[in-house]
C-alpha positions as YAML, in Angstrom:
chain: A
units: angstrom
residues:
- id: 1
  name: MET
  ca: [-33.84, -27.83, 279.02]
- id: 2
  name: THR
  ca: [-32.01, -27.81, 275.72]
- id: 3
  name: GLN
  ca: [-32.39, -29.95, 272.68]
- id: 4
  name: ALA
  ca: [-29.45, -31.56, 270.96]
- id: 5
  name: LYS
  ca: [-28.73, -30.22, 267.53]
- id: 6
  name: SER
  ca: [-28.62, -32.75, 264.74]
- id: 7
  name: PRO
  ca: [-25.50, -32.95, 262.60]
- id: 8
  name: PRO
  ca: [-25.65, -31.50, 259.10]
- id: 9
  name: PRO
  ca: [-26.77, -33.81, 256.28]
- id: 10
  name: GLY
  ca: [-23.97, -35.83, 254.79]
- id: 11
  name: GLY
  ca: [-22.13, -36.08, 258.10]
- id: 12
  name: SER
  ca: [-21.69, -39.15, 260.21]
- id: 13
  name: GLY
  ca: [-24.18, -40.55, 262.65]
- id: 14
  name: PRO
  ca: [-27.71, -41.93, 262.58]
- id: 15
  name: ASP
  ca: [-29.17, -38.83, 260.84]
- id: 16
  name: ARG
  ca: [-26.79, -39.13, 257.88]
- id: 17
  name: SER
  ca: [-29.33, -40.72, 255.54]
- id: 18
  name: ARG
  ca: [-32.17, -38.48, 256.63]
- id: 19
  name: MET
  ca: [-34.23, -36.96, 253.81]
- id: 20
  name: GLY
  ca: [-34.71, -33.20, 253.96]
- id: 21
  name: PRO
  ca: [-37.14, -30.87, 252.26]
- id: 22
  name: THR
  ca: [-36.78, -30.11, 248.58]
- id: 23
  name: ARG
  ca: [-34.48, -27.19, 247.96]
- id: 24
  name: ILE
  ca: [-35.81, -24.45, 245.70]
- id: 25
  name: SER
  ca: [-32.27, -23.90, 244.40]
- id: 26
  name: THR
  ca: [-32.19, -27.50, 243.10]
- id: 27
  name: LEU
  ca: [-35.44, -26.94, 241.23]
- id: 28
  name: VAL
  ca: [-34.23, -23.64, 239.76]
- id: 29
  name: VAL
  ca: [-30.95, -25.17, 238.55]
- id: 30
  name: ALA
  ca: [-32.81, -28.10, 236.97]
- id: 31
  name: ALA
  ca: [-35.24, -25.74, 235.26]
- id: 32
  name: LEU
  ca: [-32.48, -23.48, 233.94]
- id: 33
  name: ALA
  ca: [-30.52, -26.45, 232.60]
- id: 34
  name: ALA
  ca: [-33.62, -27.84, 230.88]
- id: 35
  name: ALA
  ca: [-34.42, -24.41, 229.41]
- id: 36
  name: ALA
  ca: [-30.92, -24.13, 227.98]
- id: 37
  name: VAL
  ca: [-31.09, -27.63, 226.50]
- id: 38
  name: ALA
  ca: [-34.53, -26.93, 224.98]
- id: 39
  name: TRP
  ca: [-33.36, -23.65, 223.45]
- id: 40
  name: LEU
  ca: [-30.24, -25.27, 222.00]
- id: 41
  name: LEU
  ca: [-32.10, -28.27, 220.63]
- id: 42
  name: ILE
  ca: [-34.86, -26.28, 219.02]
- id: 43
  name: SER
  ca: [-32.52, -23.65, 217.55]
- id: 44
  name: THR
  ca: [-30.14, -26.21, 216.01]
- id: 45
  name: LEU
  ca: [-32.91, -28.36, 214.52]
- id: 46
  name: TYR
  ca: [-34.99, -27.15, 211.65]
- id: 47
  name: TYR
  ca: [-38.22, -26.21, 213.45]
- id: 48
  name: SER
  ca: [-40.65, -26.72, 210.56]
- id: 49
  name: GLY
  ca: [-39.66, -30.40, 210.37]
- id: 50
  name: ILE
  ca: [-40.95, -31.03, 213.89]
- id: 51
  name: PRO
  ca: [-44.64, -31.95, 214.31]
- id: 52
  name: ARG
  ca: [-46.99, -29.65, 216.17]
- id: 53
  name: LEU
  ca: [-46.77, -29.59, 219.95]
- id: 54
  name: PRO
  ca: [-49.31, -31.97, 221.49]
- id: 55
  name: TRP
  ca: [-51.70, -30.95, 224.26]
- id: 56
  name: LEU
  ca: [-51.62, -34.33, 226.03]
- id: 57
  name: PRO
  ca: [-48.53, -33.53, 228.18]
- id: 58
  name: VAL
  ca: [-50.17, -30.25, 229.22]
- id: 59
  name: VAL
  ca: [-53.34, -32.03, 230.31]
- id: 60
  name: THR
  ca: [-51.33, -34.73, 232.10]
- id: 61
  name: LEU
  ca: [-49.23, -32.19, 234.02]
- id: 62
  name: ALA
  ca: [-52.33, -30.19, 234.97]
- id: 63
  name: GLY
  ca: [-54.15, -33.35, 236.10]
- id: 64
  name: LEU
  ca: [-51.21, -34.38, 238.26]
- id: 65
  name: ALA
  ca: [-51.13, -30.90, 239.79]
- id: 66
  name: VAL
  ca: [-54.82, -31.16, 240.71]
- id: 67
  name: LEU
  ca: [-54.39, -34.64, 242.20]
- id: 68
  name: GLU
  ca: [-51.37, -33.64, 244.27]
- id: 69
  name: ALA
  ca: [-53.12, -30.49, 245.50]
- id: 70
  name: TYR
  ca: [-56.09, -32.63, 246.59]
- id: 71
  name: ALA
  ca: [-53.73, -35.07, 248.30]
- id: 72
  name: ALA
  ca: [-52.10, -32.13, 250.12]
- id: 73
  name: ILE
  ca: [-55.43, -30.88, 251.45]
- id: 74
  name: ASN
  ca: [-56.58, -34.35, 252.46]
- id: 75
  name: THR
  ca: [-53.30, -35.38, 254.06]
- id: 76
  name: ARG
  ca: [-52.95, -32.15, 256.03]
- id: 77
  name: GLY
  ca: [-56.45, -32.61, 257.46]
- id: 78
  name: ARG
  ca: [-55.73, -36.20, 258.41]
- id: 79
  name: ILE
  ca: [-52.39, -35.37, 260.03]
- id: 80
  name: GLU
  ca: [-54.05, -32.61, 262.07]
- id: 81
  name: ARG
  ca: [-56.79, -35.11, 263.00]
- id: 82
  name: LYS
  ca: [-59.67, -32.91, 261.97]
- id: 83
  name: PRO
  ca: [-63.13, -34.24, 262.86]
- id: 84
  name: GLY
  ca: [-64.59, -36.70, 260.38]
- id: 85
  name: ARG
  ca: [-61.21, -37.69, 258.97]
- id: 86
  name: GLU
  ca: [-59.54, -41.05, 259.46]
- id: 87
  name: PRO
  ca: [-56.10, -41.14, 261.05]
- id: 88
  name: VAL
  ca: [-53.28, -41.03, 258.55]
- id: 89
  name: ASN
  ca: [-51.20, -44.08, 257.70]
- id: 90
  name: PRO
  ca: [-47.52, -43.15, 258.24]
- id: 91
  name: LEU
  ca: [-46.38, -45.31, 255.31]
- id: 92
  name: MET
  ca: [-48.79, -43.48, 252.99]
- id: 93
  name: VAL
  ca: [-47.37, -40.15, 254.15]
- id: 94
  name: ALA
  ca: [-43.85, -41.38, 253.42]
- id: 95
  name: ARG
  ca: [-44.95, -42.41, 249.93]
- id: 96
  name: PHE
  ca: [-46.56, -39.01, 249.39]
- id: 97
  name: VAL
  ca: [-43.32, -37.29, 250.38]
- id: 98
  name: VAL
  ca: [-41.35, -39.35, 247.87]
- id: 99
  name: LEU
  ca: [-43.99, -38.65, 245.21]
- id: 100
  name: ALA
  ca: [-43.88, -34.94, 245.99]
- id: 101
  name: LYS
  ca: [-40.09, -34.75, 245.81]
- id: 102
  name: ALA
  ca: [-39.97, -36.65, 242.51]
- id: 103
  name: SER
  ca: [-42.85, -34.64, 241.03]
- id: 104
  name: ALA
  ca: [-41.29, -31.33, 241.99]
- id: 105
  name: LEU
  ca: [-38.02, -32.18, 240.27]
- id: 106
  name: ALA
  ca: [-39.67, -33.64, 237.16]
- id: 107
  name: ALA
  ca: [-42.06, -30.70, 236.91]
- id: 108
  name: ALA
  ca: [-39.15, -28.24, 237.27]
- id: 109
  name: ILE
  ca: [-37.42, -29.97, 234.36]
- id: 110
  name: PHE
  ca: [-40.62, -29.81, 232.29]
- id: 111
  name: ALA
  ca: [-41.10, -26.16, 233.26]
- id: 112
  name: GLY
  ca: [-37.57, -25.35, 232.15]
- id: 113
  name: PHE
  ca: [-38.05, -27.19, 228.88]
- id: 114
  name: TYR
  ca: [-41.35, -25.45, 228.19]
- id: 115
  name: ALA
  ca: [-39.85, -22.08, 229.21]
- id: 116
  name: GLY
  ca: [-36.98, -22.49, 226.76]
- id: 117
  name: LEU
  ca: [-39.35, -23.64, 224.04]
- id: 118
  name: THR
  ca: [-41.82, -20.83, 224.73]
- id: 119
  name: GLY
  ca: [-39.05, -18.24, 224.69]
- id: 120
  name: TRP
  ca: [-37.79, -19.50, 221.36]
- id: 121
  name: LEU
  ca: [-41.32, -19.63, 219.92]
- id: 122
  name: PHE
  ca: [-41.92, -15.98, 220.82]
- id: 123
  name: VAL
  ca: [-38.68, -15.01, 219.04]
- id: 124
  name: GLU
  ca: [-39.53, -17.03, 215.93]
- id: 125
  name: THR
  ca: [-41.94, -15.41, 213.45]
- id: 126
  name: THR
  ca: [-43.11, -18.42, 211.43]
- id: 127
  name: ARG
  ca: [-46.70, -19.60, 211.26]
- id: 128
  name: ALA
  ca: [-45.75, -22.96, 212.85]
- id: 129
  name: ALA
  ca: [-44.19, -21.19, 215.83]
- id: 130
  name: LEU
  ca: [-47.28, -19.01, 216.21]
- id: 131
  name: ASP
  ca: [-49.50, -22.10, 216.24]
- id: 132
  name: ASP
  ca: [-47.38, -23.83, 218.90]
- id: 133
  name: ARG
  ca: [-47.27, -20.90, 221.34]
- id: 134
  name: PRO
  ca: [-50.50, -21.77, 223.19]
- id: 135
  name: ALA
  ca: [-49.46, -25.39, 223.83]
- id: 136
  name: ALA
  ca: [-45.99, -24.32, 224.97]
- id: 137
  name: ALA
  ca: [-47.36, -21.62, 227.29]
- id: 138
  name: GLY
  ca: [-49.95, -24.08, 228.63]
- id: 139
  name: GLY
  ca: [-47.21, -26.62, 229.29]
- id: 140
  name: LEU
  ca: [-45.20, -24.01, 231.16]
- id: 141
  name: LEU
  ca: [-48.19, -23.05, 233.34]
- id: 142
  name: ALA
  ca: [-49.14, -26.68, 234.00]
- id: 143
  name: SER
  ca: [-45.55, -27.52, 234.94]
- id: 144
  name: LEU
  ca: [-45.35, -24.59, 237.34]
- id: 145
  name: ALA
  ca: [-48.68, -25.64, 238.85]
- id: 146
  name: LEU
  ca: [-47.30, -29.14, 239.41]
- id: 147
  name: VAL
  ca: [-44.16, -27.75, 241.05]
- id: 148
  name: GLY
  ca: [-46.36, -25.73, 243.42]
- id: 149
  name: ALA
  ca: [-48.68, -28.64, 244.18]
- id: 150
  name: ALA
  ca: [-45.76, -30.99, 244.79]
- id: 151
  name: LEU
  ca: [-44.10, -28.56, 247.20]
- id: 152
  name: TRP
  ca: [-47.45, -28.05, 248.94]
- id: 153
  name: LEU
  ca: [-47.93, -31.82, 249.27]
- id: 154
  name: GLU
  ca: [-44.44, -32.19, 250.69]
- id: 155
  name: ARG
  ca: [-45.10, -29.44, 253.21]
- id: 156
  name: SER
  ca: [-48.49, -30.93, 254.12]
- id: 157
  name: CYS
  ca: [-46.81, -34.20, 255.09]
- id: 158
  name: ARG
  ca: [-44.82, -32.58, 257.88]
- id: 159
  name: VAL
  ca: [-45.72, -33.46, 261.44]
- id: 160
  name: PRO
  ca: [-47.04, -30.35, 263.20]
- id: 161
  name: GLU
  ca: [-45.11, -29.03, 266.18]
- id: 162
  name: ARG
  ca: [-46.68, -29.84, 269.53]
- id: 163
  name: PRO
  ca: [-46.77, -27.24, 272.30]
- id: 164
  name: ASP
  ca: [-44.17, -27.69, 275.07]
- id: 165
  name: ASP
  ca: [-46.75, -28.90, 277.60]
- id: 166
  name: GLU
  ca: [-47.83, -31.78, 275.31]
- id: 167
  name: ARG
  ca: [-44.33, -33.02, 274.54]
- id: 168
  name: GLU
  ca: [-43.16, -36.19, 276.17]
- id: 169
  name: GLN
  ca: [-40.05, -35.83, 278.23]
- id: 170
  name: ASP
  ca: [-36.94, -37.31, 276.64]
- id: 171
  name: PRO
  ca: [-35.83, -40.36, 278.68]
- id: 172
  name: ARG
  ca: [-32.24, -39.08, 278.60]
- id: 173
  name: GLU
  ca: [-33.32, -35.86, 280.33]
- id: 174
  name: SER
  ca: [-34.93, -37.76, 283.24]
- id: 175
  name: ARG
  ca: [-31.62, -39.34, 284.31]
- id: 176
  name: PRO
  ca: [-29.46, -36.78, 286.09]
- id: 177
  name: GLY
  ca: [-25.73, -36.95, 285.65]
- id: 178
  name: GLN
  ca: [-25.77, -38.61, 282.22]
- id: 179
  name: ARG
  ca: [-25.03, -36.83, 279.00]
...
């Protein structure tokens, strides 16, 4: 009993538009590009003319990370049908996957931006740069936490593998002589 292999993404066939898991390489490239842009922007602009870094984006990113981590725990328990949990709505899981993919990419861009900004602030010796270091480092940590929570939520939305004895037989396998 063998299973048919699906064609690679981007090929022809019914699986062509299938959405796959978020690639870490995509997140790393987005973060590196954002870090380079942040470094270039901040080094070409006169830094003392820019207002202090606000803490609101840091709190927002951290709050989103907490909410997505909670959604990951809750969704995983509902998918596994743990006692006391309602069955999961498949449409809600699909929405969580889209949210997780979008959050991971956005958080990677924020992490790259905050990494570039933080790196520049640690090179700069002015009083303004010293005052902005905590907010920039907090933004970097909150962004990384959101990347982790988003990837965890995406992974939690996967359907668990069933053992071979619980799997339903494929109707194509029950008809001998057909391929």
